[in-house]
Amino acid sequence: MESTSQTSSKNQPIAAVLLSRAHDPEETKRILTEKIQQRPLFLCPSSPPPSDARAARRREREKKRLSRKKALKPKPLSANERRKLGLYDVPRSGQKYALFEPLHQLWLGYIREILGNEIHTGGEGAAPKLTSADFHGAEVEVVRSGCVSRVGLKGIVIKDSRFTFEVVTRRNQRKLVPKEGTVFRIEVPLATGTATVEEGQSDENKQQQQQTEAEQPKMIFEVHGEQFQFRSADRANKKFRSHFSKIL
């Protein structure tokens, strides 16, 4: 009898064997038949099949059109390709101080708006605003440098890269000034009414205008290039912390 019961249990499915341990034979048979063997299995397709051959052809054409459109989309230029094409170079005809003076006036209004009331007081509140500002259009002057010949160089910033300032001087010369080992001075007049120097003005009018600009109260701050070696886009989201520098 034991051998026959063992052979019958081996022939039965494992679900019936497990149910027989908890229920009587009739209840085991009912549960196995109703809830396991005859239970329907519902399948949900990922996408409905096309209704006819015409819809299938239309869907295939749309898929090919999208893949072809994606393949024809031009890829963005790399940094090396941009440099080879000269997209960052300023032509010689555009290296004129007078062309960038309106940009400088826009930058003065921009920096005054950023500083707000702290343009009169300065201090620690103005420091984080200045470090995160964009200096395209600022007029910078080199006051200290590892190269003595660069001291006194002054011009409008036309390109603010990670390691250099590219400026245009009043003599219509383009200069590339490295930030490393250089201290820059920037002056921001407190008054908003500053006029630009035009090419047709006489020398006397230019001297009078320069005297009036020199007499205006200004906020003067210095930027240490050693601590400023970031792109303008990276500085906008970077938080600077005050720390001691052995170089200074």
Short mmCIF file of C-alpha atoms in Angstrom, two decimals:
data_model
loop_
_atom_site.label_atom_id
_atom_site.label_comp_id
_atom_site.label_asym_id
_atom_site.label_seq_id
_atom_site.Cartn_x
_atom_site.Cartn_y
_atom_site.Cartn_z
CA MET A 1 0.00 0.00 0.00
CA GLU A 2 2.76 2.43 0.80
CA SER A 3 4.44 1.82 -2.55
CA THR A 4 1.18 2.44 -4.45
CA SER A 5 0.51 5.69 -2.53
CA GLN A 6 4.05 6.91 -3.26
CA THR A 7 3.71 6.18 -6.99
CA SER A 8 0.30 7.91 -7.12
CA SER A 9 1.69 10.99 -5.36
CA LYS A 10 4.58 11.13 -7.85
CA ASN A 11 2.13 11.05 -10.79
CA GLN A 12 0.01 13.87 -9.32
CA PRO A 13 0.90 17.54 -9.96
CA ILE A 14 2.70 19.33 -7.18
CA ALA A 15 -0.29 21.60 -6.60
CA ALA A 16 -2.53 18.60 -5.87
CA VAL A 17 0.02 17.14 -3.48
CA LEU A 18 0.25 20.41 -1.53
CA LEU A 19 -3.54 20.83 -1.42
CA SER A 20 -4.05 17.26 -0.21
CA ARG A 21 -2.03 18.06 2.90
CA ALA A 22 -4.54 20.73 3.95
CA HIS A 23 -7.88 19.49 2.54
CA ASP A 24 -9.77 16.26 2.09
CA PRO A 25 -9.65 14.52 -1.33
CA GLU A 26 -12.97 15.92 -2.64
CA GLU A 27 -12.13 19.50 -1.63
CA THR A 28 -8.64 19.11 -3.09
CA LYS A 29 -10.05 17.94 -6.41
CA ARG A 30 -12.57 20.83 -6.53
CA ILE A 31 -10.00 23.51 -5.79
CA LEU A 32 -7.54 22.03 -8.30
CA THR A 33 -10.17 21.89 -11.04
CA GLU A 34 -11.86 25.28 -10.52
CA LYS A 35 -9.05 27.56 -9.39
CA ILE A 36 -5.93 26.09 -11.00
CA GLN A 37 -6.58 23.93 -14.05
CA GLN A 38 -9.59 25.82 -15.51
CA ARG A 39 -8.53 29.30 -14.50
CA PRO A 40 -8.41 31.63 -17.55
CA LEU A 41 -5.14 33.48 -18.30
CA PHE A 42 -5.71 36.99 -19.70
CA LEU A 43 -2.96 38.36 -21.95
CA CYS A 44 -2.63 42.12 -22.57
CA PRO A 45 -0.67 42.87 -25.78
CA SER A 46 1.81 45.77 -25.73
CA SER A 47 0.25 47.37 -28.82
CA PRO A 48 -2.95 46.47 -30.68
CA PRO A 49 -2.39 44.70 -33.99
CA PRO A 50 -3.18 46.69 -37.13
CA SER A 51 -6.75 46.34 -38.28
CA ASP A 52 -5.79 45.67 -41.86
CA ALA A 53 -2.81 45.55 -44.20
CA ARG A 54 -3.24 49.23 -45.13
CA ALA A 55 -2.79 50.35 -41.53
CA ALA A 56 0.28 48.13 -41.20
CA ARG A 57 1.89 49.67 -44.28
CA ARG A 58 1.12 53.17 -43.02
CA ARG A 59 2.71 52.41 -39.66
CA GLU A 60 5.81 50.99 -41.34
CA ARG A 61 6.16 54.09 -43.57
CA GLU A 62 5.88 56.38 -40.54
CA LYS A 63 8.54 54.41 -38.70
CA LYS A 64 10.94 54.68 -41.67
CA ARG A 65 10.25 58.41 -41.99
CA LEU A 66 11.09 59.06 -38.34
CA SER A 67 14.28 56.98 -38.50
CA ARG A 68 15.41 58.80 -41.67
CA LYS A 69 14.65 62.19 -40.11
CA LYS A 70 16.71 61.28 -37.07
CA ALA A 71 19.62 60.14 -39.28
CA LEU A 72 19.58 63.40 -41.30
CA LYS A 73 19.61 65.61 -38.19
CA PRO A 74 22.98 67.42 -38.07
CA LYS A 75 25.24 66.71 -35.13
CA PRO A 76 26.50 69.64 -33.02
CA LEU A 77 30.02 70.84 -33.71
CA SER A 78 32.74 69.81 -31.31
CA ALA A 79 35.07 72.32 -29.66
CA ASN A 80 37.93 71.44 -32.04
CA GLU A 81 35.69 71.94 -35.09
CA ARG A 82 34.55 75.32 -33.79
CA ARG A 83 38.14 76.44 -33.30
CA LYS A 84 39.11 75.25 -36.78
CA LEU A 85 36.21 77.17 -38.33
CA GLY A 86 37.23 80.28 -36.40
CA LEU A 87 33.87 80.81 -34.71
CA TYR A 88 35.58 82.27 -31.62
CA ASP A 89 37.93 84.59 -33.54
CA VAL A 90 37.24 88.31 -33.82
CA PRO A 91 38.10 89.65 -37.32
CA ARG A 92 40.63 92.45 -37.58
CA SER A 93 37.97 94.84 -38.84
CA GLY A 94 35.97 94.27 -35.65
CA GLN A 95 38.87 94.87 -33.25
CA LYS A 96 37.92 98.47 -32.53
CA TYR A 97 37.42 99.98 -29.11
CA ALA A 98 34.52 102.17 -30.31
CA LEU A 99 32.52 99.10 -31.38
CA PHE A 100 32.58 97.65 -27.86
CA GLU A 101 31.86 100.86 -25.92
CA PRO A 102 28.05 100.33 -26.14
CA LEU A 103 28.65 96.83 -24.76
CA HIS A 104 30.61 98.37 -21.89
CA GLN A 105 27.74 100.75 -21.09
CA LEU A 106 25.32 97.81 -21.06
CA TRP A 107 27.64 95.95 -18.70
CA LEU A 108 27.77 98.94 -16.32
CA GLY A 109 23.97 98.93 -16.12
CA TYR A 110 24.02 95.16 -15.63
CA ILE A 111 26.56 95.24 -12.78
CA ARG A 112 24.75 98.14 -11.06
CA GLU A 113 21.51 96.17 -11.17
CA ILE A 114 23.23 93.10 -9.70
CA LEU A 115 24.94 94.98 -6.87
CA GLY A 116 21.93 97.12 -5.96
CA ASN A 117 22.51 99.17 -2.81
CA GLU A 118 25.76 97.35 -2.12
CA ILE A 119 27.45 99.36 -4.84
CA HIS A 120 27.69 102.16 -2.24
CA THR A 121 28.74 99.99 0.71
CA GLY A 122 30.65 97.05 -0.84
CA GLY A 123 31.91 94.53 1.68
CA GLU A 124 31.18 90.84 2.00
CA GLY A 125 27.69 91.15 0.52
CA ALA A 126 28.99 92.38 -2.83
CA ALA A 127 31.75 89.76 -3.14
CA PRO A 128 29.57 86.72 -4.08
CA LYS A 129 27.60 88.83 -6.57
CA LEU A 130 30.79 89.97 -8.28
CA THR A 131 32.27 86.48 -8.47
CA SER A 132 29.17 85.05 -10.16
CA ALA A 133 28.78 87.99 -12.59
CA ASP A 134 29.54 87.90 -16.30
CA PHE A 135 32.50 90.10 -17.28
CA HIS A 136 31.90 90.32 -21.04
CA GLY A 137 31.91 94.08 -21.64
CA ALA A 138 33.77 95.04 -18.45
CA GLU A 139 36.73 97.40 -18.71
CA VAL A 140 39.62 95.82 -16.80
CA GLU A 141 43.08 97.12 -16.00
CA VAL A 142 46.09 95.01 -15.06
CA VAL A 143 47.54 96.35 -11.79
CA ARG A 144 49.78 93.40 -10.88
CA SER A 145 51.23 90.65 -13.02
CA GLY A 146 54.05 88.18 -13.16
CA CYS A 147 54.97 89.79 -16.50
CA VAL A 148 55.88 93.44 -15.84
CA SER A 149 55.09 94.52 -19.42
CA ARG A 150 51.39 93.72 -18.88
CA VAL A 151 51.00 96.13 -15.94
CA GLY A 152 48.90 99.11 -16.99
CA LEU A 153 47.16 97.26 -19.83
CA LYS A 154 43.52 98.37 -20.00
CA GLY A 155 40.68 97.39 -22.29
CA ILE A 156 37.16 96.02 -22.67
CA VAL A 157 36.69 92.29 -22.22
CA ILE A 158 35.37 90.71 -25.42
CA LYS A 159 35.98 87.09 -24.39
CA ASP A 160 36.07 85.61 -20.91
CA SER A 161 37.49 82.09 -21.13
CA ARG A 162 38.60 79.80 -18.33
CA PHE A 163 42.25 80.89 -18.20
CA THR A 164 42.37 84.21 -20.09
CA PHE A 165 40.72 87.57 -20.63
CA GLU A 166 40.67 88.75 -24.25
CA VAL A 167 40.46 92.57 -24.31
CA VAL A 168 40.43 95.37 -26.87
CA THR A 169 42.44 98.44 -25.86
CA ARG A 170 41.82 102.09 -26.73
CA ARG A 171 44.51 101.76 -29.42
CA ASN A 172 42.30 99.17 -31.18
CA GLN A 173 44.61 96.31 -30.25
CA ARG A 174 43.46 92.87 -29.21
CA LYS A 175 45.37 91.52 -26.20
CA LEU A 176 45.20 88.09 -24.58
CA VAL A 177 45.85 88.40 -20.84
CA PRO A 178 46.26 85.22 -18.76
CA LYS A 179 44.45 85.14 -15.42
CA GLU A 180 47.19 83.22 -13.66
CA GLY A 181 49.47 85.54 -11.68
CA THR A 182 47.47 88.66 -12.62
CA VAL A 183 45.36 91.10 -10.59
CA PHE A 184 42.70 93.07 -12.48
CA ARG A 185 41.11 96.34 -11.38
CA ILE A 186 37.56 97.20 -12.42
CA GLU A 187 35.84 100.57 -11.87
CA VAL A 188 32.08 101.00 -11.78
CA PRO A 189 30.80 104.63 -11.77
CA LEU A 190 27.97 105.20 -9.32
CA ALA A 191 26.18 107.63 -11.67
CA THR A 192 24.20 106.22 -14.58
CA GLY A 193 24.66 109.06 -17.07
CA THR A 194 27.98 108.30 -18.77
CA ALA A 195 28.49 109.25 -22.41
CA THR A 196 30.49 107.32 -24.95
CA VAL A 197 33.45 108.75 -26.81
CA GLU A 198 32.69 109.19 -30.50
CA GLU A 199 35.24 109.18 -33.27
CA GLY A 200 34.23 112.60 -34.64
CA GLN A 201 34.77 114.45 -31.37
CA SER A 202 37.64 116.87 -30.98
CA ASP A 203 40.52 116.29 -28.60
CA GLU A 204 39.26 118.99 -26.22
CA ASN A 205 35.84 117.39 -25.93
CA LYS A 206 37.45 114.01 -25.31
CA GLN A 207 39.67 115.46 -22.57
CA GLN A 208 36.71 117.20 -20.90
CA GLN A 209 34.68 114.01 -21.04
CA GLN A 210 37.52 112.00 -19.52
CA GLN A 211 37.91 114.60 -16.74
CA THR A 212 34.21 114.43 -15.88
CA GLU A 213 34.36 110.63 -15.82
CA ALA A 214 37.43 110.74 -13.56
CA GLU A 215 35.66 113.10 -11.12
CA GLN A 216 32.62 110.82 -10.76
CA PRO A 217 32.45 108.65 -7.62
CA LYS A 218 33.27 105.05 -8.44
CA MET A 219 33.26 101.65 -6.88
CA ILE A 220 36.68 100.08 -7.43
CA PHE A 221 37.33 96.40 -6.85
CA GLU A 222 40.15 94.05 -7.78
CA VAL A 223 39.87 90.55 -9.18
CA HIS A 224 42.64 88.03 -8.50
CA GLY A 225 42.96 85.90 -11.59
CA GLU A 226 44.39 82.96 -9.63
CA GLN A 227 41.04 82.50 -7.89
CA PHE A 228 39.00 83.30 -11.01
CA GLN A 229 39.94 80.51 -13.43
CA PHE A 230 36.42 79.48 -14.38
CA ARG A 231 34.23 80.10 -17.38
CA SER A 232 31.52 82.72 -16.92
CA ALA A 233 28.80 80.06 -17.31
CA ASP A 234 30.40 77.91 -14.58
CA ARG A 235 30.80 80.85 -12.17
CA ALA A 236 27.07 81.60 -12.28
CA ASN A 237 26.23 78.33 -10.48
CA LYS A 238 29.37 78.02 -8.34
CA LYS A 239 29.52 78.98 -4.67
CA PHE A 240 32.80 80.55 -3.64
CA ARG A 241 34.12 80.30 -0.10
CA SER A 242 36.51 82.72 1.49
CA HIS A 243 39.87 81.11 2.27
CA PHE A 244 43.48 82.07 2.75
CA SER A 245 45.71 82.12 -0.33
CA LYS A 246 49.47 81.79 0.00
CA ILE A 247 49.99 83.53 -3.33
CA LEU A 248 48.37 86.74 -2.11
#
